[in-house]
Amino acid sequence: MSRLYQGVFKRDMTLAFHQKGELFQPVIFLLIVVCLFPLGVGPGPEMLQRISPGVIWIAAILSGLLGMERLFKDDFLDGTLEQLTLSGLPLYAIALSKVATHWLVSFLPIIFLSPLLGMFLNMNLAMYQALIITLLLGTPLLSLVGAIATALTVGLHRASLLVSLLLLPVFIPLLIFATSAVESAAMQLPYSPQLAIIAAMTCLALASAPFAISYALKVSQH
Amino acid sequence: MSALVATELSCTKRDRVLFESLSVTLKPGHWLHVRGPNGAGKTSLLRILAGLSQPDSGQVQWNNHSLDNRYAAALVYHSHKPGLSSSINALDNLKFWCAQHNITVSDDTIFDILAHLALVGMEDVPVRLLSAGQQRRVALARLWLKPASVWILDEPFTALDTFGIKIIEARCQWFVKQGGAIIMTSHQPLNGASETIRFLDMEFKL
Amino acid sequence: MWKWLHPYAKTEKAFGLCNTLQPWFAGTFFLLFITGSVWGLLFAPADYQQGDSFRIIYFHVPSAMLSMSAYVAMAIAALVGIVWQWRTAFMTMIAIAPVGAVMTFIALFTGAAWGKPMWGAWWVWDARLTSELILLFLYCGVIALYHAFDDKQQAGKAAAVMALVGVVNVPIIHFSVEWWNTLHQGATITKFDKPSIAPAMLWPLLLNILAFASFIGWVTVLRLKNEILRREIHRPWVKAVLSEKREGANAV
């Protein structure tokens, strides 16, 4: 465990903070995408409130995909992934550690940013609470499932568009349940069923994705 | 006897057969030089022996067991990719590598090894600013760091100058004398101690 | 089961099996498709509400049902390939993929064509059509991933992982889309009130479902044969098969 922390997690965090410019790009991207909507559909507060959960979630998915490529790409190209595979550490644990890094670097800042986004899109307090909870429960799913597709395409040139093509349809259920939870909150309805479903999906991904990722990495390194 | 035994290996890449029913045995004190033209499957063979990829048929065993953690603990694999992150320095790269491979080593030891490889003053420069030969030396510092019994070296001499080649060859000779086993590819002939080196010649097949 | 299946991991044996199955699938398809379609389109009674426009179900329902089944079949082939390392399983998987995608497209097209008289619009975000659309995206993903690789062995494995991720998702997508649909549109007219279809209308439908299934089987077998020949072109047995064919053609 400490081997995993010292050798993999700490290394990935060090690398992420060495490229500070890249670190903030997904967050700024998210902010700009959200700002485009009032400009595109008009600033009417009611309209904005109605589309806000969908807008924020779609923007979060897109910005998460942006940071997805660096999950394994650099390590694959410079050969670190080979050395990691031969380190004796189980590959699924390495994958899980890398996914955790991706979540911390790409999605945690978004969650911190979400009060600002909620304000921009005229959300009320109940909606905002629901948004935070769905983001906390749902974004790990994005990192986990996203890592599978990223691991599969790590050996390909210019695969970022392909990764989006593979992943966006898979994320549709999450988008539906997350936005429906926030909408229910807006109507003062209980939204625990949606949260339970999102949590169940994340648990399923947590249990199976690390193995799929490690298989995918083995295929890519063949 | 800690021996690496590969029996009846075959490998196809892009539906082209690279080699079929190839058997290799590597015992302590062996130094095996794999030779052959580009595309003959040398790297594929080494990757299979390292356990990075699976042969299409045949098996590789270490001490009569399939390749597992005990093998990983006894192996240093040097691929033609250096395995160094370009944005952090040589010292950190090697420290993280040691942590991954469960090796406890002090900073001073790493400094000494880097000094031996003529990399004094390069320890805290990001690896991307080093020359290709210097990067290769940092990667090869692993041969000093990990107590292993098998080295698999894929083109270790690429980009090294004559002095660098001499250091690495000396290290290999020391290792073989200690009872280590080496399997390596290289397009240049190895100097010295030729009586200990055996050859495996591979050919390009269509 | 295992003993019976195992020889077909070898490409040569799989090729032989394809040759055996091919005429059966083709025969069943032509027989059932002609009977089912003529019966359904000309002789089955018209619907009392929708008139003759309902007859499109004889193409819409089989293609919609089988697009899902083809995806599951593809995922099963993928699983077999991953678990037992069969090259032929990956080849089968990628042979099914475009056929399934075309089925999905037919389902979408006929669904849209049916939507025009029913709802007065070519496209309505109906739960079933939306699920089909997402299924088409999933198929596209698997096919695009396969073709992105140069090494087709690697491509097969990678596409297999994606097919499995997709098949776990298909029921979730189906369920979520229905949830979303009821949430946003309240009570919409569902196309299939289950008991309402009369036996005289049902029989041709069943025939066409079987016909479409044989069609998928037939085209898959043809594609699999092609894939095997293309991938093993340098093997002696393929050369023998090809030269046999050539001699046969010359004799005629």
XYZ file of C-alpha atoms in Angstrom:
680
model
C 0.000 0.000 0.000
C 2.729 2.452 0.901
C 4.570 1.269 -2.212
C 1.568 2.220 -4.265
C 1.303 5.577 -2.535
C 5.009 6.443 -2.645
C 5.727 5.080 -6.096
C 2.599 5.722 -8.114
C 0.169 8.132 -6.489
C 2.776 10.594 -5.286
C 4.519 10.456 -8.640
C 1.329 11.155 -10.580
C 0.442 14.065 -8.307
C 3.963 15.475 -8.651
C 3.691 15.211 -12.433
C 0.252 16.824 -12.462
C 1.479 19.787 -10.435
C 4.575 20.136 -12.609
C 2.309 21.041 -15.519
C 0.345 23.795 -13.831
C -0.939 25.201 -17.101
C -2.563 21.930 -18.026
C -3.931 21.578 -14.538
C -6.285 24.519 -14.909
C -7.274 24.045 -18.516
C -10.269 21.716 -17.913
C -11.686 24.044 -15.263
C -11.393 27.102 -17.463
C -12.880 25.146 -20.353
C -15.845 24.245 -18.169
C -16.325 27.836 -17.116
C -16.297 29.072 -20.711
C -18.698 26.379 -21.937
C -21.167 27.263 -19.183
C -20.864 30.958 -20.043
C -21.692 30.234 -23.668
C -25.208 29.068 -22.790
C -26.667 32.340 -21.488
C -25.139 33.970 -24.570
C -26.580 31.331 -26.850
C -30.087 30.836 -25.489
C -30.674 34.214 -23.849
C -30.253 35.358 -20.246
C -33.837 34.777 -19.049
C -33.450 33.573 -15.426
C -36.221 30.983 -15.663
C -34.894 29.480 -18.867
C -31.382 29.363 -17.399
C -32.628 27.670 -14.263
C -34.410 25.039 -16.322
C -31.406 24.139 -18.453
C -28.787 24.581 -15.698
C -28.417 20.931 -14.527
C -28.015 19.654 -18.073
C -25.585 22.398 -19.024
C -23.332 21.927 -16.016
C -23.316 18.158 -16.324
C -22.614 18.144 -20.057
C -19.827 20.675 -19.553
C -18.395 18.568 -16.708
C -18.404 15.431 -18.885
C -16.704 17.268 -21.747
C -14.029 18.827 -19.576
C -13.415 15.475 -17.888
C -12.821 13.960 -21.315
C -10.294 16.704 -22.063
C -8.026 15.661 -19.229
C -8.554 11.990 -19.923
C -5.811 11.570 -22.488
C -2.953 12.367 -20.131
C -4.096 9.570 -17.800
C -1.819 6.978 -19.424
C -0.442 8.596 -22.575
C 2.813 10.089 -21.280
C 3.603 7.022 -19.204
C 2.959 4.832 -22.218
C 5.141 6.882 -24.549
C 8.143 7.221 -22.246
C 8.052 3.589 -21.118
C 7.084 4.200 -17.489
C 4.045 1.996 -17.980
C 6.276 -0.963 -18.892
C 8.352 -0.430 -15.776
C 5.187 -0.171 -13.677
C 3.789 -3.355 -15.177
C 6.987 -5.174 -14.212
C 7.206 -3.653 -10.742
C 5.254 -6.482 -9.157
C 2.488 -4.108 -8.098
C -0.884 -5.383 -9.326
C -1.875 -3.521 -12.452
C -5.458 -2.959 -11.302
C -4.174 -1.184 -8.190
C -1.947 1.027 -10.326
C -4.944 1.756 -12.556
C -7.094 2.637 -9.547
C -4.421 4.981 -8.215
C -4.174 6.720 -11.571
C -7.951 7.059 -11.784
C -7.958 8.601 -8.313
C -5.348 11.114 -9.460
C -7.427 11.964 -12.502
C -10.496 12.537 -10.367
C -8.624 14.717 -7.896
C -7.035 16.774 -10.648
C -9.925 17.047 -13.119
C -13.145 16.841 -11.147
C -12.457 18.083 -7.643
C -11.751 21.616 -8.932
C -15.059 21.484 -10.809
C -16.905 20.673 -7.621
C -15.236 23.646 -5.943
C -16.189 25.794 -8.907
C -19.818 24.680 -8.962
C -21.158 27.426 -6.601
C -20.048 29.977 -9.164
C -21.653 28.007 -12.003
C -24.873 27.639 -10.010
C -24.926 31.381 -9.510
C -24.341 32.064 -13.215
C -27.271 29.853 -14.140
C -29.629 31.109 -11.451
C -29.870 27.891 -9.414
C -31.619 27.901 -6.066
C -30.190 26.359 -2.903
C -32.020 23.022 -3.178
C -30.851 22.554 -6.764
C -27.353 23.492 -5.807
C -27.244 20.904 -3.015
C -28.486 18.220 -5.383
C -25.924 19.273 -7.991
C -23.024 18.926 -5.540
C -24.198 15.503 -4.386
C -24.663 14.203 -7.928
C -21.253 15.558 -8.927
C -19.608 13.896 -5.939
C -21.292 10.564 -6.631
C -21.202 10.626 -10.403
C -17.842 12.069 -11.439
C -15.835 9.076 -10.102
C -17.858 7.005 -12.571
C -16.668 9.274 -15.381
C -13.036 8.811 -14.350
C -13.371 5.037 -13.950
C -15.172 4.266 -17.196
C -13.206 6.912 -19.058
C -9.967 5.241 -18.015
C -11.055 2.015 -19.750
C -11.426 3.722 -23.119
C -8.271 5.762 -22.567
C -6.299 2.618 -21.746
C -7.608 0.941 -24.892
C -6.556 3.787 -27.149
C -3.264 4.691 -25.456
C -1.196 3.212 -28.287
C -3.031 5.122 -31.005
C -2.096 8.478 -32.456
C -4.605 11.287 -32.040
C -7.183 9.206 -30.252
C -8.871 11.920 -28.191
C -11.803 12.253 -30.570
C -12.196 8.486 -30.678
C -12.235 8.391 -26.872
C -15.099 10.895 -26.847
C -16.942 8.872 -29.463
C -16.594 5.755 -27.334
C -17.479 7.354 -24.035
C -20.246 9.877 -24.591
C -22.974 7.278 -25.323
C -21.893 5.313 -22.268
C -22.319 8.369 -20.039
C -25.921 9.036 -21.110
C -27.571 7.188 -18.185
C -25.489 9.145 -15.703
C -26.466 12.394 -17.411
C -30.144 11.445 -17.296
C -30.213 10.469 -13.632
C -28.025 13.342 -12.458
C -30.031 16.027 -14.226
C -33.285 14.417 -13.162
C -32.111 14.526 -9.527
C -31.406 18.246 -9.766
C -34.741 18.875 -11.481
C -36.564 16.963 -8.769
C -34.782 19.093 -6.200
C -35.980 22.202 -8.044
C -39.553 20.967 -7.733
C -39.096 20.165 -4.027
C -39.481 16.454 -4.758
C -37.359 13.716 -3.160
C -34.440 12.703 -5.339
C -32.924 9.860 -3.346
C -33.873 7.190 -5.966
C -31.750 8.920 -8.595
C -28.882 9.267 -6.143
C -29.156 5.582 -5.259
C -28.984 4.614 -8.929
C -25.967 6.855 -9.537
C -24.259 5.398 -6.463
C -25.027 1.876 -7.658
C -23.542 2.603 -11.087
C -20.425 4.095 -9.508
C -20.043 1.032 -7.238
C -20.394 -1.280 -10.235
C -17.739 0.703 -12.081
C -15.492 0.742 -9.015
C -15.702 -3.025 -8.749
C -15.169 -3.870 -12.411
C -13.369 -0.977 -14.106
C -9.899 -1.545 -12.523
C -9.796 -5.038 -14.017
C -11.030 -3.826 -17.394
C -8.401 -1.067 -17.324
C -5.595 -3.484 -16.509
C -6.708 -5.828 -19.302
C -6.898 -2.866 -21.670
C -3.392 -1.737 -20.703
C -2.065 -5.233 -21.362
C -3.723 -5.242 -24.794
C -2.282 -1.821 -25.586
C 1.215 -2.887 -24.595
C 1.145 -6.086 -26.596
C 18.501 -23.424 -9.749
C 16.933 -20.145 -10.747
C 16.483 -20.515 -14.449
C 14.329 -18.789 -17.015
C 12.996 -21.407 -19.390
C 10.939 -20.567 -22.455
C 9.585 -23.475 -24.448
C 8.090 -23.593 -27.928
C 7.298 -19.896 -28.131
C 5.536 -18.493 -31.130
C 4.545 -14.932 -31.797
C 2.534 -13.264 -34.552
C 2.292 -9.534 -35.090
C -0.167 -8.059 -37.563
C -0.914 -11.594 -38.712
C 2.751 -12.084 -39.638
C 4.567 -14.941 -37.907
C 7.684 -13.531 -36.215
C 8.944 -16.814 -34.788
C 7.640 -20.293 -34.138
C 8.666 -23.046 -31.695
C 11.506 -21.006 -30.276
C 13.004 -22.283 -27.028
C 15.371 -20.344 -24.804
C 16.977 -21.363 -21.519
C 18.752 -18.822 -19.386
C 20.697 -20.056 -16.380
C 22.775 -18.134 -13.818
C 26.014 -16.952 -15.378
C 24.583 -16.995 -18.900
C 24.965 -13.986 -21.137
C 22.815 -14.365 -24.211
C 23.154 -11.953 -27.110
C 20.122 -11.984 -29.435
C 21.089 -10.945 -32.937
C 19.094 -10.434 -36.096
C 17.918 -7.839 -38.608
C 15.229 -5.231 -37.885
C 11.784 -6.754 -37.706
C 13.027 -10.228 -36.827
C 11.135 -10.171 -33.546
C 13.949 -9.505 -31.069
C 12.008 -6.946 -29.069
C 8.889 -9.122 -29.150
C 10.893 -12.032 -27.786
C 12.328 -9.899 -24.996
C 8.916 -8.528 -24.084
C 7.532 -12.059 -23.877
C 10.453 -13.148 -21.703
C 9.886 -10.145 -19.450
C 6.209 -11.053 -19.094
C 4.989 -7.859 -20.752
C 3.195 -9.640 -23.550
C 1.870 -13.128 -24.037
C 3.170 -15.562 -26.641
C 0.562 -16.993 -29.024
C 1.651 -20.440 -27.940
C 4.305 -21.861 -25.665
C 5.163 -20.791 -22.146
C 7.772 -19.009 -20.097
C 8.714 -20.292 -16.646
C 10.896 -18.912 -13.912
C 12.048 -21.517 -11.377
C 9.388 -23.886 -12.693
C 6.630 -21.365 -12.011
C 4.819 -19.122 -14.415
C 5.964 -15.498 -14.346
C 4.690 -13.858 -11.155
C 5.717 -11.371 -8.492
C 8.802 -13.348 -7.517
C 10.002 -13.014 -11.082
C 9.192 -9.308 -11.105
C 11.302 -8.913 -7.966
C 14.269 -10.625 -9.656
C 14.091 -8.802 -12.990
C 15.439 -5.581 -14.411
C 13.950 -4.857 -17.823
C 15.425 -2.114 -19.934
C 13.394 -1.347 -23.030
C 14.313 1.003 -25.822
C 11.994 3.506 -24.185
C 13.871 4.917 -21.198
C 10.954 4.861 -18.755
C 11.710 8.338 -17.442
C 9.193 11.134 -17.089
C 10.551 14.082 -18.996
C 9.272 16.813 -16.694
C 10.899 15.625 -13.463
C 14.584 15.219 -12.715
C 16.766 12.123 -12.775
C 16.888 11.759 -9.000
C 13.096 11.846 -8.587
C 12.609 9.497 -11.518
C 14.889 6.921 -9.953
C 13.437 7.415 -6.469
C 9.904 6.793 -7.715
C 11.117 3.767 -9.643
C 12.738 2.370 -6.494
C 9.541 2.947 -4.529
C 7.523 1.099 -7.184
C 9.943 -1.806 -7.152
C 10.104 -1.957 -3.375
C 13.763 -1.006 -3.126
C 14.899 1.105 -0.193
C 17.764 3.273 -1.235
C 19.195 6.511 0.081
C 19.632 9.640 -1.999
C 23.397 9.388 -1.513
C 23.519 5.979 -3.168
C 21.663 7.335 -6.182
C 24.047 10.317 -6.312
C 27.027 7.948 -6.232
C 25.635 5.828 -9.043
C 24.853 8.866 -11.170
C 28.365 10.143 -10.530
C 29.791 6.794 -11.612
C 27.813 7.184 -14.852
C 29.383 10.645 -15.340
C 26.160 12.509 -14.656
C 27.464 14.825 -11.920
C 25.451 18.025 -11.846
C 22.649 16.523 -13.899
C 20.713 15.099 -10.954
C 18.220 17.940 -10.575
C 17.759 18.903 -14.226
C 14.435 17.852 -15.781
C 15.087 14.761 -17.854
C 13.804 16.379 -21.065
C 16.804 18.758 -20.975
C 19.309 15.887 -20.948
C 20.794 14.522 -24.162
C 19.674 11.152 -25.493
C 22.852 9.505 -24.240
C 22.487 11.034 -20.793
C 18.871 9.884 -20.587
C 20.004 6.386 -21.504
C 22.552 6.482 -18.670
C 19.928 7.566 -16.148
C 17.724 4.690 -17.293
C 20.626 2.247 -17.023
C 21.350 3.383 -13.452
C 18.682 0.808 -12.583
C 21.301 -1.889 -13.167
C 23.050 -0.585 -10.043
C 19.924 0.037 -7.988
C 18.026 -3.221 -7.989
C 19.474 -6.486 -6.670
C 18.274 -8.788 -9.436
C 19.112 -12.140 -10.968
C 17.918 -11.540 -14.540
C 18.548 -8.558 -16.758
C 16.652 -8.159 -19.988
C 18.253 -5.357 -21.969
C 16.806 -4.187 -25.272
C 19.400 -2.150 -27.179
C 21.079 -0.724 -24.060
C 23.922 0.868 -26.046
C 21.820 3.082 -28.322
C 23.015 6.703 -28.079
C 25.774 5.858 -25.589
C 29.335 7.052 -26.229
C 32.316 4.672 -26.042
C 32.906 5.514 -22.388
C 29.268 4.784 -21.543
C 29.373 1.487 -23.408
C 32.510 0.524 -21.504
C 30.870 1.183 -18.117
C 27.779 -0.823 -19.011
C 29.804 -3.726 -20.393
C 31.919 -3.800 -17.251
C 28.760 -3.857 -15.167
C 27.372 -6.726 -17.252
C 30.563 -8.739 -16.823
C 30.469 -8.166 -13.068
C 26.825 -9.243 -12.985
C 27.414 -12.452 -14.929
C 30.333 -13.285 -12.656
C 28.067 -12.822 -9.645
C 25.755 -15.458 -11.072
C 23.333 -13.180 -12.842
C 21.825 -13.958 -16.218
C 21.581 -11.461 -19.052
C 19.655 -11.559 -22.284
C 20.240 -8.576 -24.502
C 19.899 -7.283 -28.025
C 22.474 -5.049 -29.614
C 23.414 -4.215 -33.152
C 27.025 -3.726 -32.238
C 29.417 -6.528 -31.276
C 30.232 -6.801 -27.590
C 33.869 -6.388 -26.691
C 35.737 -8.530 -24.256
C 34.967 -11.684 -22.318
C 33.566 -13.205 -25.474
C 33.913 -16.716 -24.064
C 30.999 -16.060 -21.702
C 28.662 -14.718 -24.378
C 26.403 -17.019 -26.322
C 24.401 -16.024 -29.350
C 20.859 -16.491 -30.515
C 20.372 -15.588 -34.147
C 16.925 -14.675 -35.395
C 15.989 -14.114 -38.996
C 13.391 -12.058 -40.764
C 10.479 -14.148 -42.013
C 7.727 -13.133 -44.351
C -20.588 -28.014 -25.285
C -16.910 -27.257 -24.759
C -15.750 -30.301 -26.685
C -18.110 -29.467 -29.480
C -17.071 -25.817 -29.714
C -13.382 -26.024 -29.126
C -12.234 -27.082 -32.618
C -13.755 -23.902 -34.053
C -11.087 -21.828 -32.332
C -8.965 -22.861 -35.310
C -9.623 -20.624 -38.273
C -9.678 -23.485 -40.759
C -12.394 -25.349 -38.867
C -14.382 -22.144 -38.390
C -14.185 -21.541 -42.125
C -15.561 -25.024 -42.748
C -18.409 -24.410 -40.302
C -19.238 -21.166 -42.109
C -19.408 -23.021 -45.400
C -21.830 -25.527 -43.883
C -24.066 -22.899 -42.287
C -24.153 -20.465 -45.172
C -26.750 -22.215 -47.423
C -29.033 -22.925 -44.453
C -29.084 -19.315 -43.321
C -29.547 -18.064 -46.880
C -32.348 -20.556 -47.624
C -34.236 -19.819 -44.402
C -33.916 -16.104 -44.986
C -35.301 -16.110 -48.537
C -38.109 -18.516 -47.718
C -39.291 -16.761 -44.555
C -38.678 -13.221 -45.734
C -40.696 -13.617 -48.920
C -43.537 -15.439 -47.154
C -43.581 -13.094 -44.176
C -43.355 -9.892 -46.174
C -45.932 -10.813 -48.803
C -48.318 -12.043 -46.115
C -47.730 -9.029 -43.901
C -47.790 -6.366 -46.584
C -50.584 -7.715 -48.812
C -52.808 -10.133 -46.922
C -52.755 -9.252 -43.219
C -55.762 -7.119 -42.178
C -55.217 -3.363 -41.886
C -55.174 -1.762 -38.452
C -58.492 -0.118 -37.567
C -56.744 3.006 -36.241
C -53.615 3.367 -38.320
C -54.823 1.831 -41.559
C -52.106 0.497 -43.814
C -49.301 2.548 -42.306
C -49.018 0.070 -39.451
C -47.578 -2.471 -41.901
C -44.147 -0.958 -41.383
C -43.963 -2.933 -38.129
C -43.128 -5.964 -40.259
C -39.746 -4.346 -40.765
C -39.466 -2.075 -37.753
C -40.084 -4.603 -35.001
C -37.784 -7.356 -36.308
C -34.927 -4.948 -36.930
C -35.372 -3.227 -33.552
C -35.487 -6.526 -31.670
C -32.573 -8.038 -33.506
C -30.385 -4.958 -33.309
C -30.322 -5.501 -29.533
C -29.849 -9.280 -29.909
C -27.006 -8.752 -32.349
C -25.294 -6.512 -29.809
C -25.645 -9.193 -27.137
C -24.347 -11.821 -29.575
C -21.392 -9.580 -30.313
C -20.680 -9.191 -26.605
C -20.882 -12.959 -26.074
C -18.353 -13.467 -28.862
C -16.183 -10.799 -27.230
C -16.375 -12.531 -23.846
C -15.508 -15.914 -25.356
C -12.565 -14.299 -27.103
C -11.258 -12.643 -23.953
C -11.725 -15.659 -21.689
C -10.425 -18.389 -24.008
C -8.155 -16.333 -26.258
C -9.850 -17.388 -29.477
C -8.937 -15.387 -32.531
C -12.036 -16.623 -34.337
C -14.265 -15.263 -31.566
C -12.871 -11.751 -32.085
C -13.322 -12.191 -35.822
C -16.950 -13.231 -35.290
C -17.498 -10.223 -33.063
C -16.295 -7.785 -35.678
C -18.211 -9.675 -38.369
C -21.461 -9.101 -36.455
C -20.829 -5.417 -35.606
C -21.652 -3.715 -38.921
C -24.612 -6.036 -39.525
C -26.026 -5.070 -36.148
C -25.353 -1.413 -36.880
C -27.279 -1.672 -40.145
C -30.178 -3.375 -38.313
C -30.189 -0.479 -35.855
C -30.207 1.965 -38.724
C -33.142 0.154 -40.366
C -35.001 0.261 -37.064
C -34.372 3.996 -36.775
C -35.316 4.689 -40.369
C -38.535 2.680 -40.274
C -39.322 4.144 -36.857
C -38.976 7.648 -38.239
C -41.034 6.783 -41.318
C -43.724 5.378 -39.064
C -43.570 8.420 -36.823
C -44.656 10.719 -39.643
C -48.245 9.364 -39.963
C -48.480 8.585 -36.232
C -47.136 11.739 -34.615
C -46.953 14.041 -37.605
C -43.181 14.452 -37.253
C -40.255 12.520 -38.659
C -38.425 12.478 -35.368
C -39.922 12.360 -31.895
C -37.821 11.710 -28.819
C -39.682 8.523 -28.086
C -38.030 6.160 -25.600
C -37.600 3.301 -28.049
C -36.196 5.435 -30.842
C -33.807 7.179 -28.454
C -32.507 3.849 -27.155
C -31.986 2.688 -30.730
C -30.095 5.866 -31.540
C -27.770 5.382 -28.565
C -27.318 1.749 -29.566
C -26.238 2.935 -33.007
C -23.634 5.166 -31.330
C -22.378 2.191 -29.324
C -22.037 0.114 -32.497
C -20.196 2.992 -34.187
C -17.800 3.176 -31.246
C -16.910 -0.520 -31.438
C -16.423 -0.393 -35.208
C -14.399 2.835 -35.085
C -12.164 1.444 -32.353
C -11.550 -1.746 -34.325
C -10.550 0.162 -37.416
C -8.262 2.537 -35.528
C -5.742 -0.251 -34.911
C -3.300 -1.555 -37.506
C -2.706 -4.796 -35.634
C -6.030 -6.589 -36.001
C -5.352 -8.979 -33.119
C -4.975 -6.013 -30.801
C -7.961 -4.355 -32.480
C -10.141 -7.387 -31.762
C -9.272 -7.391 -28.078
C -9.754 -3.654 -27.696
C -13.109 -3.674 -29.473
C -14.131 -6.649 -27.337
C -13.569 -4.677 -24.124
C -15.661 -1.830 -25.506
C -18.406 -4.239 -26.584
C -18.554 -5.610 -23.045
C -18.673 -2.129 -21.521
C -21.500 -1.409 -23.955
C -23.471 -4.525 -23.161
C -23.404 -3.758 -19.446
C -24.725 -0.351 -20.407
C -27.475 -1.384 -22.807
C -30.021 -2.311 -20.108
C -29.042 0.725 -18.037
C -29.480 2.969 -21.067
C -32.810 1.372 -21.891
C -34.077 1.845 -18.360
C -32.739 5.379 -18.020
C -34.203 6.497 -21.329
C -37.635 5.184 -20.367
C -37.372 6.986 -17.053
C -36.369 10.174 -18.842
C -39.192 9.778 -21.324
C -41.951 9.359 -18.752
C -40.488 12.229 -16.745
C -40.520 14.694 -19.596
C -43.554 13.741 -21.635
C -45.953 12.242 -19.165
C -48.214 9.627 -20.734
C -47.238 9.225 -24.364
C -48.728 6.728 -26.724
C -46.540 3.643 -26.557
C -46.369 1.902 -29.862
C -47.027 -1.554 -28.595
C -49.930 -2.108 -26.274
C -49.016 -5.654 -25.639
C -52.168 -7.732 -26.021
C -53.680 -5.724 -28.845
C -52.063 -7.396 -31.843
C -54.341 -9.869 -33.604
C -53.019 -13.348 -34.503
C -53.558 -12.656 -38.195
C -51.161 -9.742 -37.867
C -48.809 -11.585 -35.534
C -47.897 -14.569 -37.700
C -46.207 -12.678 -40.515
C -44.394 -10.635 -37.868
C -42.960 -13.784 -36.286
C -41.920 -15.076 -39.712
C -40.137 -11.822 -40.442
C -38.358 -11.844 -37.090
C -36.970 -15.288 -37.912
C -36.149 -14.142 -41.432
C -34.193 -11.140 -40.152
C -32.359 -13.396 -37.686
C -31.293 -15.705 -40.515
C -30.308 -12.668 -42.530
C -27.982 -11.532 -39.726
C -26.614 -15.074 -39.489
C -26.087 -15.258 -43.233
C -24.293 -11.939 -43.623
C -22.228 -12.591 -40.488
C -21.082 -15.930 -41.872
C -20.143 -14.307 -45.185
C -18.250 -11.528 -43.430
C -16.516 -13.991 -41.132
C -15.346 -16.041 -44.113
C -13.987 -12.898 -45.716
C -12.262 -11.821 -42.527
C -10.624 -15.231 -42.099
C -9.398 -15.273 -45.694
C -8.047 -11.743 -45.472
C -6.235 -12.357 -42.184
C -4.792 -15.767 -43.069
C -3.936 -15.035 -46.681
C -0.365 -16.307 -46.244
C -1.361 -19.611 -44.673
C -1.126 -22.733 -46.881
C -4.728 -23.849 -46.319
C -6.101 -20.513 -47.514
C -3.963 -20.727 -50.638
C -5.337 -24.217 -51.238
C -8.935 -22.989 -50.827
C -8.364 -20.054 -53.158
C -6.660 -22.087 -55.881
C -9.491 -24.645 -55.679
C -11.970 -21.835 -56.263
C -9.961 -20.534 -59.183
C -9.770 -23.945 -60.826
C -13.504 -24.390 -60.341
C -14.115 -21.058 -62.053
C -11.824 -21.973 -64.938
C -13.571 -25.310 -65.459
C -16.891 -23.529 -65.853
